XYZ file of C-alpha atoms in Angstrom:
359
model
C 0.706 -19.343 41.207
C -1.540 -16.417 41.925
C -4.180 -15.563 39.294
C -2.800 -12.004 39.381
C 0.755 -13.047 38.600
C 2.293 -11.882 35.352
C 3.637 -14.571 33.039
C 6.756 -14.364 30.892
C 6.120 -17.615 29.029
C 2.906 -19.067 27.605
C 2.890 -22.808 26.844
C 0.256 -24.294 24.581
C -0.203 -27.756 23.082
C -2.865 -30.299 22.198
C -3.618 -31.742 25.652
C -5.924 -34.658 24.708
C -6.679 -36.616 21.562
C -10.092 -37.477 20.062
C -10.479 -40.278 22.629
C -9.830 -37.842 25.468
C -6.476 -39.521 26.221
C -3.363 -37.584 27.174
C -1.186 -36.807 24.160
C 2.615 -37.115 23.962
C 2.549 -33.353 23.389
C 1.320 -32.806 26.940
C 4.064 -35.033 28.350
C 6.667 -32.885 26.606
C 4.901 -29.723 27.784
C 4.824 -31.003 31.378
C 8.591 -31.552 31.346
C 9.279 -28.167 29.793
C 6.995 -26.464 32.335
C 8.732 -28.219 35.245
C 12.199 -27.235 34.043
C 11.290 -23.617 33.391
C 9.643 -23.207 36.787
C 12.710 -24.731 38.452
C 14.709 -22.055 36.677
C 12.473 -19.408 38.203
C 10.668 -18.497 34.989
C 7.041 -17.382 35.333
C 5.065 -19.753 33.083
C 1.406 -20.013 32.090
C 0.416 -23.620 31.387
C -3.312 -24.362 31.332
C -3.310 -27.717 33.207
C -1.642 -26.207 36.291
C -2.289 -22.468 36.085
C -5.368 -20.699 37.385
C -5.464 -17.607 35.247
C -7.151 -16.183 32.191
C -5.469 -17.465 29.028
C -6.168 -14.294 27.063
C -4.535 -12.145 29.722
C -1.550 -14.483 29.880
C -1.154 -14.307 26.089
C -1.162 -10.528 26.135
C 1.427 -10.420 28.955
C 3.803 -13.190 27.866
C 7.086 -12.400 26.145
C 7.662 -15.908 24.793
C 5.123 -18.379 23.372
C 6.026 -22.079 23.315
C 4.013 -24.104 20.799
C 4.509 -27.858 21.279
C 3.503 -30.602 18.828
C 4.577 -34.123 17.881
C 2.051 -34.661 15.086
C 1.048 -32.531 12.106
C -2.653 -33.017 12.895
C -2.158 -31.506 16.353
C -1.685 -28.059 14.825
C -5.268 -28.113 13.528
C -6.979 -29.550 16.622
C -9.085 -27.167 18.713
C -8.593 -25.403 21.049
C -4.845 -25.714 20.332
C -5.299 -24.248 16.852
C -6.977 -21.143 18.250
C -4.395 -20.695 21.000
C -1.314 -20.746 18.812
C -3.185 -18.602 16.297
C -3.727 -15.899 18.966
C -0.053 -16.208 19.965
C 1.167 -15.607 16.409
C -1.198 -12.663 16.060
C 0.136 -11.129 19.273
C 3.742 -11.678 18.154
C 3.016 -9.948 14.835
C 1.603 -6.941 16.687
C 4.568 -6.716 19.066
C 8.060 -7.343 17.711
C 9.440 -7.782 21.247
C 7.465 -11.029 21.645
C 8.792 -14.341 20.312
C 7.390 -17.742 19.320
C 9.347 -20.971 19.684
C 7.778 -24.041 18.094
C 8.948 -27.284 19.709
C 8.353 -30.362 17.561
C 9.262 -34.042 17.435
C 9.028 -36.225 14.358
C 7.709 -33.370 12.219
C 9.439 -31.943 9.163
C 9.483 -28.239 8.379
C 7.050 -28.816 5.511
C 4.473 -30.040 8.043
C 4.639 -26.945 10.237
C 2.134 -24.153 9.474
C 3.786 -21.180 7.765
C 2.730 -18.775 10.521
C 4.875 -20.773 12.966
C 7.634 -21.651 10.530
C 8.492 -17.952 10.230
C 9.706 -18.119 13.862
C 12.172 -20.250 15.843
C 11.766 -24.039 15.637
C 13.393 -26.479 18.084
C 13.682 -30.280 17.796
C 12.585 -32.024 21.013
C 14.544 -35.157 20.106
C 17.910 -33.359 20.319
C 19.967 -34.239 23.393
C 20.547 -30.565 24.164
C 16.933 -29.530 23.523
C 15.993 -28.544 27.071
C 19.214 -26.726 27.879
C 19.104 -24.823 24.604
C 15.409 -24.004 25.058
C 15.977 -22.720 28.602
C 18.897 -20.666 27.366
C 16.762 -19.122 24.595
C 13.858 -18.399 26.928
C 16.108 -16.762 29.514
C 17.703 -14.566 26.877
C 14.288 -13.507 25.582
C 12.751 -12.851 28.987
C 15.583 -11.211 30.906
C 19.007 -9.667 30.378
C 22.266 -11.427 31.251
C 22.715 -9.217 34.317
C 19.249 -10.167 35.529
C 20.085 -13.847 35.150
C 23.086 -13.475 37.397
C 21.223 -11.482 40.031
C 17.739 -12.989 40.099
C 18.594 -16.682 39.711
C 20.143 -18.451 42.746
C 23.677 -19.781 42.100
C 22.500 -23.339 42.869
C 20.065 -23.233 39.945
C 22.659 -21.695 37.667
C 25.116 -24.439 38.628
C 22.542 -27.127 37.787
C 21.983 -25.424 34.473
C 25.745 -25.354 33.847
C 25.894 -29.094 34.557
C 23.180 -29.599 31.922
C 25.117 -27.476 29.446
C 28.282 -29.495 30.087
C 26.472 -32.805 29.624
C 24.952 -31.487 26.379
C 28.460 -30.364 25.310
C 27.253 -26.768 25.014
C 30.518 -25.472 26.434
C 30.018 -21.922 25.219
C 26.790 -21.578 27.220
C 28.446 -23.205 30.240
C 31.255 -20.636 30.120
C 28.764 -17.763 29.905
C 26.874 -18.917 32.994
C 30.077 -19.660 34.924
C 31.183 -16.084 34.339
C 27.803 -14.800 35.528
C 28.302 -16.643 38.821
C 31.932 -15.576 39.296
C 30.979 -11.945 38.667
C 28.209 -12.093 41.272
C 30.050 -14.457 43.652
C 33.836 -14.241 43.044
C 34.654 -17.065 45.473
C 32.257 -19.717 44.164
C 34.660 -22.628 43.654
C 32.222 -24.731 41.619
C 31.873 -22.011 39.003
C 35.654 -21.931 38.525
C 35.826 -25.719 38.353
C 33.045 -25.859 35.748
C 34.755 -23.035 33.858
C 37.918 -25.150 33.717
C 35.907 -28.118 32.378
C 34.084 -26.001 29.794
C 37.314 -24.397 28.598
C 38.808 -27.855 28.048
C 35.670 -29.306 26.429
C 35.056 -31.776 29.269
C 31.589 -32.869 30.378
C 32.548 -33.729 33.940
C 34.866 -35.534 36.322
C 34.821 -38.804 34.366
C 36.041 -37.091 31.210
C 39.160 -35.949 33.072
C 40.401 -39.531 33.237
C 39.721 -40.572 29.657
C 42.909 -41.866 28.037
C 42.765 -39.306 25.234
C 42.342 -36.454 27.725
C 45.232 -37.610 29.948
C 47.434 -38.163 26.889
C 46.452 -34.752 25.533
C 47.577 -32.984 28.712
C 50.747 -35.111 28.816
C 51.686 -34.252 25.228
C 50.996 -30.573 25.865
C 53.246 -30.669 28.917
C 56.023 -32.560 27.105
C 55.992 -30.068 24.233
C 56.281 -27.081 26.565
C 58.495 -28.358 29.368
C 60.017 -31.627 28.183
C 59.338 -35.171 29.336
C 61.673 -35.340 32.358
C 59.393 -35.601 35.408
C 61.985 -36.758 37.918
C 61.644 -33.459 39.838
C 58.126 -33.757 41.276
C 57.949 -30.184 42.589
C 59.030 -28.746 39.246
C 56.472 -30.862 37.430
C 53.611 -29.737 39.666
C 54.523 -26.060 39.402
C 54.852 -26.121 35.643
C 51.785 -28.300 35.138
C 49.678 -25.817 37.125
C 50.568 -23.264 34.443
C 48.944 -25.482 31.842
C 45.799 -25.945 33.923
C 45.406 -22.187 34.339
C 43.908 -20.010 37.049
C 40.404 -21.511 37.101
C 41.472 -24.814 38.653
C 43.785 -22.997 41.066
C 40.930 -20.752 42.197
C 38.583 -23.700 42.559
C 41.079 -25.352 44.913
C 41.718 -22.094 46.743
C 38.051 -21.209 47.350
C 36.745 -24.696 48.148
C 36.493 -25.743 51.803
C 35.476 -28.626 54.059
C 34.382 -31.822 52.337
C 34.296 -30.021 48.979
C 37.950 -29.120 49.418
C 38.878 -32.719 50.266
C 36.975 -34.120 47.267
C 38.391 -31.587 44.829
C 41.933 -31.954 46.154
C 41.687 -35.751 45.879
C 40.383 -35.451 42.330
C 43.199 -33.031 41.494
C 45.883 -35.331 42.930
C 44.557 -38.325 40.973
C 44.503 -36.273 37.802
C 48.000 -34.822 38.265
C 49.418 -38.283 39.022
C 47.766 -39.739 35.924
C 49.244 -37.020 33.718
C 52.662 -37.390 35.362
C 52.610 -41.126 34.605
C 51.639 -40.371 31.018
C 54.517 -37.884 30.644
C 56.902 -40.488 32.110
C 55.618 -42.972 29.515
C 56.416 -40.419 26.803
C 59.956 -40.121 28.200
C 60.372 -43.898 28.140
C 59.186 -44.025 24.547
C 61.693 -41.335 23.642
C 64.498 -43.255 25.380
C 63.426 -46.489 23.726
C 63.266 -44.635 20.440
C 66.827 -43.326 20.828
C 68.067 -46.801 21.731
C 66.315 -48.231 18.702
C 67.933 -45.562 16.514
C 71.390 -46.450 17.870
C 70.769 -50.150 17.365
C 69.542 -49.463 13.846
C 72.690 -47.452 13.115
C 74.863 -50.322 14.392
C 72.859 -52.817 12.354
C 73.243 -50.752 9.181
C 76.972 -50.266 9.857
C 77.448 -54.017 10.451
C 75.456 -54.836 7.334
C 77.548 -52.384 5.318
C 80.776 -53.911 6.628
C 79.513 -57.384 5.817
C 78.650 -56.263 2.295
C 82.105 -54.766 1.845
C 83.796 -57.971 3.098
C 81.629 -60.084 0.807
C 82.493 -57.844 -2.155
C 86.225 -58.066 -1.386
C 86.037 -61.841 -0.994
C 84.195 -62.159 -4.305
C 86.758 -59.980 -6.050
C 89.581 -62.097 -4.638
C 87.858 -65.243 -5.838
C 87.480 -63.769 -9.310
C 91.179 -62.736 -9.410
C 92.295 -66.163 -8.128
C 90.134 -67.898 -10.728
C 91.548 -65.776 -13.539
C 95.123 -66.256 -12.234
C 94.721 -70.034 -12.060
C 93.152 -70.105 -15.508
C 95.951 -68.068 -17.058
C 98.569 -70.079 -15.160
C 97.080 -73.360 -16.353
C 97.164 -72.196 -19.987
C 100.798 -71.060 -19.647
C 101.873 -74.290 -17.932
C 100.193 -76.410 -20.619
C 102.030 -74.485 -23.328
C 105.357 -74.785 -21.519
C 104.780 -78.488 -20.886
C 104.161 -79.045 -24.591
C 107.384 -77.207 -25.451
C 109.355 -79.188 -22.864
C 108.000 -82.637 -23.668
C 107.322 -82.535 -27.377
C 110.132 -80.248 -28.491
C 112.592 -80.917 -25.675
C 113.078 -77.284 -24.673
C 114.852 -77.444 -21.346
C 114.275 -73.754 -20.611
C 110.531 -74.521 -20.721
C 110.956 -76.661 -17.593
C 112.613 -73.727 -15.806
C 109.769 -71.449 -16.822
C 107.257 -73.979 -15.522
C 108.890 -73.846 -12.103
C 109.050 -70.064 -12.139
C 105.379 -69.714 -13.158
C 104.315 -72.190 -10.466
C 106.226 -70.293 -7.775
C 104.825 -66.941 -8.891
C 101.303 -68.376 -8.877
C 101.700 -69.725 -5.346
C 103.009 -66.355 -4.147
C 100.145 -64.470 -5.792
C 97.487 -66.758 -4.319
C 99.054 -66.424 -0.862
C 98.982 -62.653 -1.240
C 95.299 -62.711 -2.164
C 94.446 -64.723 0.938
C 96.099 -62.121 3.138
């Protein structure tokens, strides 16, 4: 960078420890510097910048203070640098300080810095969120879309997707589509962000495929025998972003995206078919359960009738036996001939009744 260049961001940290060895703070600062410069941000960073620090402090819009140890805040010249940054920020409300720390609690951060933004370096989305904050503080959204090449914005979107910052990914996708309405990648990434997907691999997760299949089945039913109908209706679920991505892609990109799309559509179609089979199996199970219950009910009724018949037969035989004993006593002991006739009649009636019960 030229010594005369103006800087939007000023990075300061404790570069070496008491043994003159490189600190972890510098390693973090190096990575942040590299990422910001890739993004096209003008950054002052002492180890690589040939410029006057005081001038850079007065020009910068954002000050990044980096530390991974409480003692670092009080080591010179780092202490003096971040002190001048806070003083400048107090004088000019348009300037901002972002303190980037790792392994340090808020109680260990000096109050002058704690009054400003604090970011945790250990967070997976630290860099993407930091870049997003810096860009917002140093230039407007329109400037981002115009001044930053689409390739860099697309790389940033990929970082946002991986960090699951889908809101930021959507914002940057829209910036690209506004500036370049036929950028297929922006539409594809917009589709992913809208669905909460980090990338191509997420498309084929079982829960994602099943989610699309259930959504389709709820809206259009689970009959996928008509392939053309399925594809037309499923495209409605996917929305315009995927359609535009396919429409605007070309060459090898078109082949890759079309292949990916076909694999995805086939996977969802298979999942919808599986839902249909489950529904059919479920209906068959319901019918079988109805038949089982009906058969069980009939068996219960037959068993109840049989038991009742047995009870009636038992009572009939008991009563008949008592009557026959009485008649036998009258016939034998007292010589009543009519008792013998009654015995025959009772026996015949009993036989007829038992036969009727069996029928």
